[in-house]
Coordinates of C-alpha atoms in Angstrom, one line a residue:
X1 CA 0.0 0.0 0.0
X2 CA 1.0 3.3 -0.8
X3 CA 1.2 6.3 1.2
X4 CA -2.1 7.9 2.1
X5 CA -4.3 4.9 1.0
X6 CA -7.9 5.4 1.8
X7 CA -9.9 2.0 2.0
X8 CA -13.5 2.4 1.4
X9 CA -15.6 -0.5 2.8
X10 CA -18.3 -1.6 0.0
X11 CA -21.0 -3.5 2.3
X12 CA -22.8 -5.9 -1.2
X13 CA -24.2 -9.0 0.3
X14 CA -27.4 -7.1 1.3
X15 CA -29.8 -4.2 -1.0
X16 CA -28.7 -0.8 -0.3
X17 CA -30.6 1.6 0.1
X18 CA -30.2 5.2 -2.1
X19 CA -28.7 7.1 0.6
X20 CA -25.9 4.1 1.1
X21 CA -24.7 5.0 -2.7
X22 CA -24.9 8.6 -1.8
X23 CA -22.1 8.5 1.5
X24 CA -20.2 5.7 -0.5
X25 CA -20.0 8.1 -3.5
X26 CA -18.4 10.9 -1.0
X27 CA -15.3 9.2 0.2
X28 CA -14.9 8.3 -3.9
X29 CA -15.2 12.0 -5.1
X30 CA -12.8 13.6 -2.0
X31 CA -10.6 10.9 -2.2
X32 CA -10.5 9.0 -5.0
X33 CA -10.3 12.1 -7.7
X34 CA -6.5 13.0 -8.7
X35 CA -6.0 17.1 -7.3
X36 CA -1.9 17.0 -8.5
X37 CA -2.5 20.4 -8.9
X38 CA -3.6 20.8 -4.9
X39 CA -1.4 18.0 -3.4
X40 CA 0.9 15.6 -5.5
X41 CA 0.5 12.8 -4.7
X42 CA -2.9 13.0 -4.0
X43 CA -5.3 9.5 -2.1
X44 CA -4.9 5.7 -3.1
X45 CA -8.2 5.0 -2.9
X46 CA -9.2 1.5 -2.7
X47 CA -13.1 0.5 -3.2
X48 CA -13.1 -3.3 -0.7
X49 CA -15.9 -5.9 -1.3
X50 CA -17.3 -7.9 1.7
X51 CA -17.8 -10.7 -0.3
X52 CA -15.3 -13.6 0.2
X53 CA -14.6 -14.4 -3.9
X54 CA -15.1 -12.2 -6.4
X55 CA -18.4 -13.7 -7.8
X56 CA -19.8 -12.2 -4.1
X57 CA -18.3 -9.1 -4.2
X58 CA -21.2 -7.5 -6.0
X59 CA -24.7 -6.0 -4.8
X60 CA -27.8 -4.8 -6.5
X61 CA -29.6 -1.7 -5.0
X62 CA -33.3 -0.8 -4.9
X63 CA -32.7 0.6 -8.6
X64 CA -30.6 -2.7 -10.2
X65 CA -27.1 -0.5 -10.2
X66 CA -24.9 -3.4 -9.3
X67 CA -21.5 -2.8 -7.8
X68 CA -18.2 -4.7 -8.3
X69 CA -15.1 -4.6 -6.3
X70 CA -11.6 -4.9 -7.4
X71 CA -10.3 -5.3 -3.6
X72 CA -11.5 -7.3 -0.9
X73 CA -11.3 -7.1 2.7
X74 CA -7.6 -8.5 3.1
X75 CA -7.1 -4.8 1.5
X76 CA -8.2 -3.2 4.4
X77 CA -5.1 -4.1 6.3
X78 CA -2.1 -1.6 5.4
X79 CA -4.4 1.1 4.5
X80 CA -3.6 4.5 6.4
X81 CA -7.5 5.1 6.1
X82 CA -10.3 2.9 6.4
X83 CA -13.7 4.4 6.1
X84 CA -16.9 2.5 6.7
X85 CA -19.7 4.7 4.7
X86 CA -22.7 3.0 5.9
X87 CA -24.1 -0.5 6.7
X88 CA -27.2 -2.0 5.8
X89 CA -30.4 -0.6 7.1
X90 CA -31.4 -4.8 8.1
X91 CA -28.1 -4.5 9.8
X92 CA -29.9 -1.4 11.9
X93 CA -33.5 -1.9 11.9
X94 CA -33.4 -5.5 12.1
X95 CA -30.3 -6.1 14.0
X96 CA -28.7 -8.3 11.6
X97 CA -25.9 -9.5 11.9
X98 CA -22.8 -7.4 10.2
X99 CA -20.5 -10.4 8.0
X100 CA -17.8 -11.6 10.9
X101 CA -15.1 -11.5 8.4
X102 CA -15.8 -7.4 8.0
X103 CA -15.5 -7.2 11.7
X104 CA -12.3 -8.9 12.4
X105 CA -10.9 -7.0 8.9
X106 CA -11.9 -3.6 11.1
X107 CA -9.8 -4.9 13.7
X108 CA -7.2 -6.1 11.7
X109 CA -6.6 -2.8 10.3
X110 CA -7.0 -0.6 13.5
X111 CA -4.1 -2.5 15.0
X112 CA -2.0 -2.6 11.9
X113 CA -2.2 1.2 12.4
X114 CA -5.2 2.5 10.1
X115 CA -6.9 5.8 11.1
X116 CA -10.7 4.4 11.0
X117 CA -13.7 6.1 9.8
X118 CA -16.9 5.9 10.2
X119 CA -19.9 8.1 8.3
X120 CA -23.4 7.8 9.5
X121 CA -24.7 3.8 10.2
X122 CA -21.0 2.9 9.6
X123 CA -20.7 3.8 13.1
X124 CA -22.5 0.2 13.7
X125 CA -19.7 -1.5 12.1
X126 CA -16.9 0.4 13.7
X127 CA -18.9 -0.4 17.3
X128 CA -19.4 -3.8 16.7
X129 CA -15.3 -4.4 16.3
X130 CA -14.7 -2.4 20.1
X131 CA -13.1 0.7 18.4
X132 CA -15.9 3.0 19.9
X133 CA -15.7 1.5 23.2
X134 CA -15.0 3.9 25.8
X135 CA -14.9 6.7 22.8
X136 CA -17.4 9.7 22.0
X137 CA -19.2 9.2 18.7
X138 CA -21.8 10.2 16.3
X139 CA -24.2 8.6 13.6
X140 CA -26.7 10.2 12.0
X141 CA -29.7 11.8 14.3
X142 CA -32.0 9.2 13.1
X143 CA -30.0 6.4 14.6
X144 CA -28.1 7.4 18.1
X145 CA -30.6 5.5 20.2
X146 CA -30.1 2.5 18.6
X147 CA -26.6 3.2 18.4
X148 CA -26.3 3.6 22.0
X149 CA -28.5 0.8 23.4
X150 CA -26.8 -1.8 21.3
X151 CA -23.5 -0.6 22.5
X152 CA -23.3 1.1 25.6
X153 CA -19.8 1.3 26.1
X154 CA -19.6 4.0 23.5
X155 CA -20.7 7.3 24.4
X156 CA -22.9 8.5 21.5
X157 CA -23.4 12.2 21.0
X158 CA -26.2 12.6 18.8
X159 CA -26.1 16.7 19.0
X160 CA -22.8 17.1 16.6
X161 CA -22.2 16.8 12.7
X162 CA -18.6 14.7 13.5
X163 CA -16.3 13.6 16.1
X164 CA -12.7 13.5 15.7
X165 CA -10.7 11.2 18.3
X166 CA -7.9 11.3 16.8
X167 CA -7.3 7.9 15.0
X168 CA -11.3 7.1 15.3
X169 CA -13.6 9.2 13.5
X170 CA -17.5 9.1 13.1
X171 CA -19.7 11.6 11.1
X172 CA -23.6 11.8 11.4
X173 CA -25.4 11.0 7.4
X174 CA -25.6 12.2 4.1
X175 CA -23.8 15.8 4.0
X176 CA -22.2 15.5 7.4
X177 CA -20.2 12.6 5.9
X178 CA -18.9 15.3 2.8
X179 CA -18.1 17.7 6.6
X180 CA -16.2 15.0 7.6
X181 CA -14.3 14.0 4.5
X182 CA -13.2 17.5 4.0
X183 CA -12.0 18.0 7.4
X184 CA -9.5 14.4 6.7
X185 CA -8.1 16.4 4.4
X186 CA -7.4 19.8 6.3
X187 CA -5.6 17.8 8.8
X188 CA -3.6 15.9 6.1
X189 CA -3.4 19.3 3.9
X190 CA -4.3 21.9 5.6
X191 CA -6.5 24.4 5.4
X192 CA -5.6 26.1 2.1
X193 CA -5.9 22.5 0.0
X194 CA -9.3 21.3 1.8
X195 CA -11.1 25.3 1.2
X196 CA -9.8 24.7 -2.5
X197 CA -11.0 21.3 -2.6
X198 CA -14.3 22.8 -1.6
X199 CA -14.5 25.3 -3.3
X200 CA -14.2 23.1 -6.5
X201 CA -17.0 20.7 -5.3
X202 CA -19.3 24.1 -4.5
X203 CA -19.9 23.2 -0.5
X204 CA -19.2 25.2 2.0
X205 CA -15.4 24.8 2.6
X206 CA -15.8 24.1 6.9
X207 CA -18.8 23.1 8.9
X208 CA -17.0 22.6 12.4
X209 CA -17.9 19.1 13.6
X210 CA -19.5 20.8 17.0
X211 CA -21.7 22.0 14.6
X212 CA -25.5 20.8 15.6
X213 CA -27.4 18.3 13.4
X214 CA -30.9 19.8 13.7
X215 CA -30.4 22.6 11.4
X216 CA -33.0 23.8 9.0
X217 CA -29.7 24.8 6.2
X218 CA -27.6 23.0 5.4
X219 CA -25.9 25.3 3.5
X220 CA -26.3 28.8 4.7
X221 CA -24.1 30.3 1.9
X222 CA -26.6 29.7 -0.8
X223 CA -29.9 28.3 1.0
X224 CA -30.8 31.9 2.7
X225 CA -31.3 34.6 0.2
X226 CA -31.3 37.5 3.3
X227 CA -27.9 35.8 5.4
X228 CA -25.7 35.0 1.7
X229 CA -25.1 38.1 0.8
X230 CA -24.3 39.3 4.4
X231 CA -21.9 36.6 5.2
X232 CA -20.3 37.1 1.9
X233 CA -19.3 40.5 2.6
X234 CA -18.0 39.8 6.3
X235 CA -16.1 36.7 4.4
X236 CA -14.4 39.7 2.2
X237 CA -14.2 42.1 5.1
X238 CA -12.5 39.9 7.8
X239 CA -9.3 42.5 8.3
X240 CA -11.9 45.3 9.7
X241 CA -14.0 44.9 12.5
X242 CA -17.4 43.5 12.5
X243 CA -20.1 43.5 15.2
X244 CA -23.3 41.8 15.4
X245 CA -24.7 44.9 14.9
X246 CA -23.2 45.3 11.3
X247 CA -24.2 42.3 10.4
X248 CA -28.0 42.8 11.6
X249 CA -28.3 46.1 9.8
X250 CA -26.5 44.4 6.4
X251 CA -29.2 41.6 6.8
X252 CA -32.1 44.5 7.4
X253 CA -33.2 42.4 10.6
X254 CA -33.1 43.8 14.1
X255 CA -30.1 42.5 16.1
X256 CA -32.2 39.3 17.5
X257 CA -33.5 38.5 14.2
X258 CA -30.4 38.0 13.0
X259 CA -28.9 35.9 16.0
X260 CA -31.6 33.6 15.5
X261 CA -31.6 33.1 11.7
X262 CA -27.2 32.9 11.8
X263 CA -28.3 30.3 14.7
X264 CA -30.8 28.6 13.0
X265 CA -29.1 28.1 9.9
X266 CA -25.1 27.1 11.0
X267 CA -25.5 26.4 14.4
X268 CA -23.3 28.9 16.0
X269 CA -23.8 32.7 17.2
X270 CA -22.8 35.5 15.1
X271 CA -19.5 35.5 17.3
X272 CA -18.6 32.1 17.0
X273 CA -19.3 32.3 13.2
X274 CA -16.9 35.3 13.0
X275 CA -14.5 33.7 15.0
X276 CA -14.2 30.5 12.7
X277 CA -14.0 32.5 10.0
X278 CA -11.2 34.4 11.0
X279 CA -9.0 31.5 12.0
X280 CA -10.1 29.7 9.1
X281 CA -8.3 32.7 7.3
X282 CA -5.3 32.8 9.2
X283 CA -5.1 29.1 8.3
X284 CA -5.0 29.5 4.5
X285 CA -2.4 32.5 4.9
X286 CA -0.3 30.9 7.3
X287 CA -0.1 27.8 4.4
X288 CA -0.2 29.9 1.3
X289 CA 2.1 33.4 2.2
X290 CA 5.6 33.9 3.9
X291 CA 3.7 36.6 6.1
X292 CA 4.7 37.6 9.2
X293 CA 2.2 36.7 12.3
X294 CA 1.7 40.0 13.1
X295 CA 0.1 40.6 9.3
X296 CA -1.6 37.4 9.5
X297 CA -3.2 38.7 12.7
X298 CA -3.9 41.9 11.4
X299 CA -5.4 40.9 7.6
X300 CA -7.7 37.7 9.4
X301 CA -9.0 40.1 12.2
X302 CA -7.5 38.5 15.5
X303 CA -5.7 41.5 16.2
X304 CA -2.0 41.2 17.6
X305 CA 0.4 38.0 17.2
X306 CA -0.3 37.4 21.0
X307 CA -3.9 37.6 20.3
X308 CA -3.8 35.4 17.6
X309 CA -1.2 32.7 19.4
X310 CA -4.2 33.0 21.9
X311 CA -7.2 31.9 19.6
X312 CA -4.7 29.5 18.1
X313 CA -3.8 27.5 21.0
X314 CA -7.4 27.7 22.1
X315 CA -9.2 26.1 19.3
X316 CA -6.2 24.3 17.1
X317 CA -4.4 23.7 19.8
X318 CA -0.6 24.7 18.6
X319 CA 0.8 28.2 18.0
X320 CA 1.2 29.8 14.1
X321 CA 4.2 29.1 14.0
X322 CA 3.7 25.3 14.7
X323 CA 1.3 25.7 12.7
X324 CA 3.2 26.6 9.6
X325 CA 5.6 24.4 9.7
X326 CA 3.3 21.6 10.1
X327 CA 1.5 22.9 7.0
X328 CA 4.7 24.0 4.4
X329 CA 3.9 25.8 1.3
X330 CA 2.9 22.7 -1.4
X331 CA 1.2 24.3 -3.9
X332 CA 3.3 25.9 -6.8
X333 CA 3.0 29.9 -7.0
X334 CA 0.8 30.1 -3.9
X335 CA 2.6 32.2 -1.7
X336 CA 3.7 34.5 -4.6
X337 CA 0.1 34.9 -6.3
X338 CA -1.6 35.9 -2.7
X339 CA 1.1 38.3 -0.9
X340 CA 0.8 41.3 -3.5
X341 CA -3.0 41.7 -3.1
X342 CA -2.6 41.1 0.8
X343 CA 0.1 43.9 1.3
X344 CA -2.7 46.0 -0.4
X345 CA -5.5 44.7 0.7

């Protein structure tokens, strides 16, 4: 296995549902799609059957797509990333049984050293081989109380979009699964590769995995005509200061109004909003320009180098400059194409 080989578990003995093509097809677009051009070399991703011989490693969904494997679960071992999208809803609703061989590969790979993954019901699978035990985790809203009853040595959260314990993760369904994908690659990347990445698949480049599942948008950028246009300009405007206040009067709602509606449709308060957005940008300059921290303070809106060391070791937990040089410039020209617009930004 190469470096950075992702391992996506194909579940094909049993129908899947829609949804189950939907989180298998994110791992396969974030990973599996060559980005030379935003981090050479990019994923090996690896699609493994359940099946036990390659007539079995196929299954037939609700609409007759059938799915074939090249790999099979012996594949799983050596991978640095093993991701469980789903398992079967008969699996869930009918507590079936999950194949044994899929639960000892699970295993198998978490002690060879895998980082495993889990989005939505393929929390099940991850639970049923001990790696949740003892662990916080998430599936999809839906599914947490089952979740929890049939295993209650994990300790399921079903209030977050994903949960990142280090070399376990879990995500809730559907999008939250794409959340959780793109935040693999910040922490491989970094910050400027996974907004890029995002940008290119038209999603919103970080939904924090605190983030709360019952939200009525999922994608506040585009999904709220009155907050878009708002956020957009605070997005362009993070180097001045910005109170609620501004924001409330850009929005033409009264100062509560627009709490609740900011609330409503990311999860967080106008403050904490703000906030992320401003270490988000100190992220990207920090990886893309040879900027001082005092500049990278000043242009994302923390303020002084000691404010921003502040904010940095509160919610990344390292300073800038650990930061940076976890997170080299990699991508050809990007230092050079950003610091003349910044000096006159």
């Amino acid at each position: 296995m190469s470096a950075r080989t992702v391992a996506v578990v194909v579940t094909e003995e049993i129908r899947l549902a829609s949804w189950d093509l939907y989180e298998l097809s994110i791992p396969c677009t974030v990973f599996g799609q060559p980005q030379s051009d935003l981090a050479d070399p990019w994923y090996d991703l690896r699609a493994c059957g359940t099946g036990t011989d390659e007539r079995s490693r196929a299954g037939v969904t609700g609409t007759g797509l059938a799915l074939r494997t090249d790999y099979g679960l012996d594949d799983l071992v050596g991978a640095d990333t093993v991701i469980v999208p789903s398992v079967p809803d008969a699996c869930v609703e009918e507590g079936r049984p999950l194949p044994e061989a899929l639960v000892l590969a699970l295993r198998r790979a978490y002690e060879a050293g895998a980082r495993m993954v889990s989005l939505c019901t393929g929390a099940f699978a991850l639970a049923e081989a001990g790696l949740l035990d003892g662990r916080r985790a998430t599936a999809h809203w839906l599914h947490t109380a089952q979740l929890a009853e049939r295993y209650p040595k994990v300790q399921v959260d079903d209030s977050v979009l994903y949960v990142d314990d280090g070399d376990v993760l879990t995500s809730a369904g559907l999008t939250a699964g794409l959340d959780l994908c793109l935040h693999l690659v910040r922490r491989d990347h970094g910050a400027h590769v996974a907004n890029r990445l995002a940008r290119r698949m038209v999603v919103p480049a970080h939904r924090p995995g605190g983030q709360a599942q019952f939200i009525d948008l999922s994608v506040p950028e585009t999904d709220d005509d009155a907050l878009a246009p708002v956020l957009d300009w605070a997005r362009s405007h993070l180097d001045q200061p910005i109170t609620v206040g501004d924001l409330a009067r850009r929005a033409a709602m009264s100062t509560r109004t627009f709490y609740r509606r900011l609330q409503e449709a990311t999860g967080s308060t106008p403050l904490q909003w703000l906030l992320a957005q401003r270490l988000g940008r100190a992220q990207d300059l920090l990886e893309s320009t040879n900027l001082p921290v005092e500049k990278i303070g000043e242009l994302s809106g923390l303020g002084t180098a000691n404010n921003l060391r502040h904010h940095f070791l509160s919610h990344i937990g390292v300073s800038p400059s650990e930061y940076r040089r976890a997170f080299p410039q990699t991508v050809p020209g990007a230092g050079s194409d950003l610091e003349p617009q910044l000096r006159t930004a």
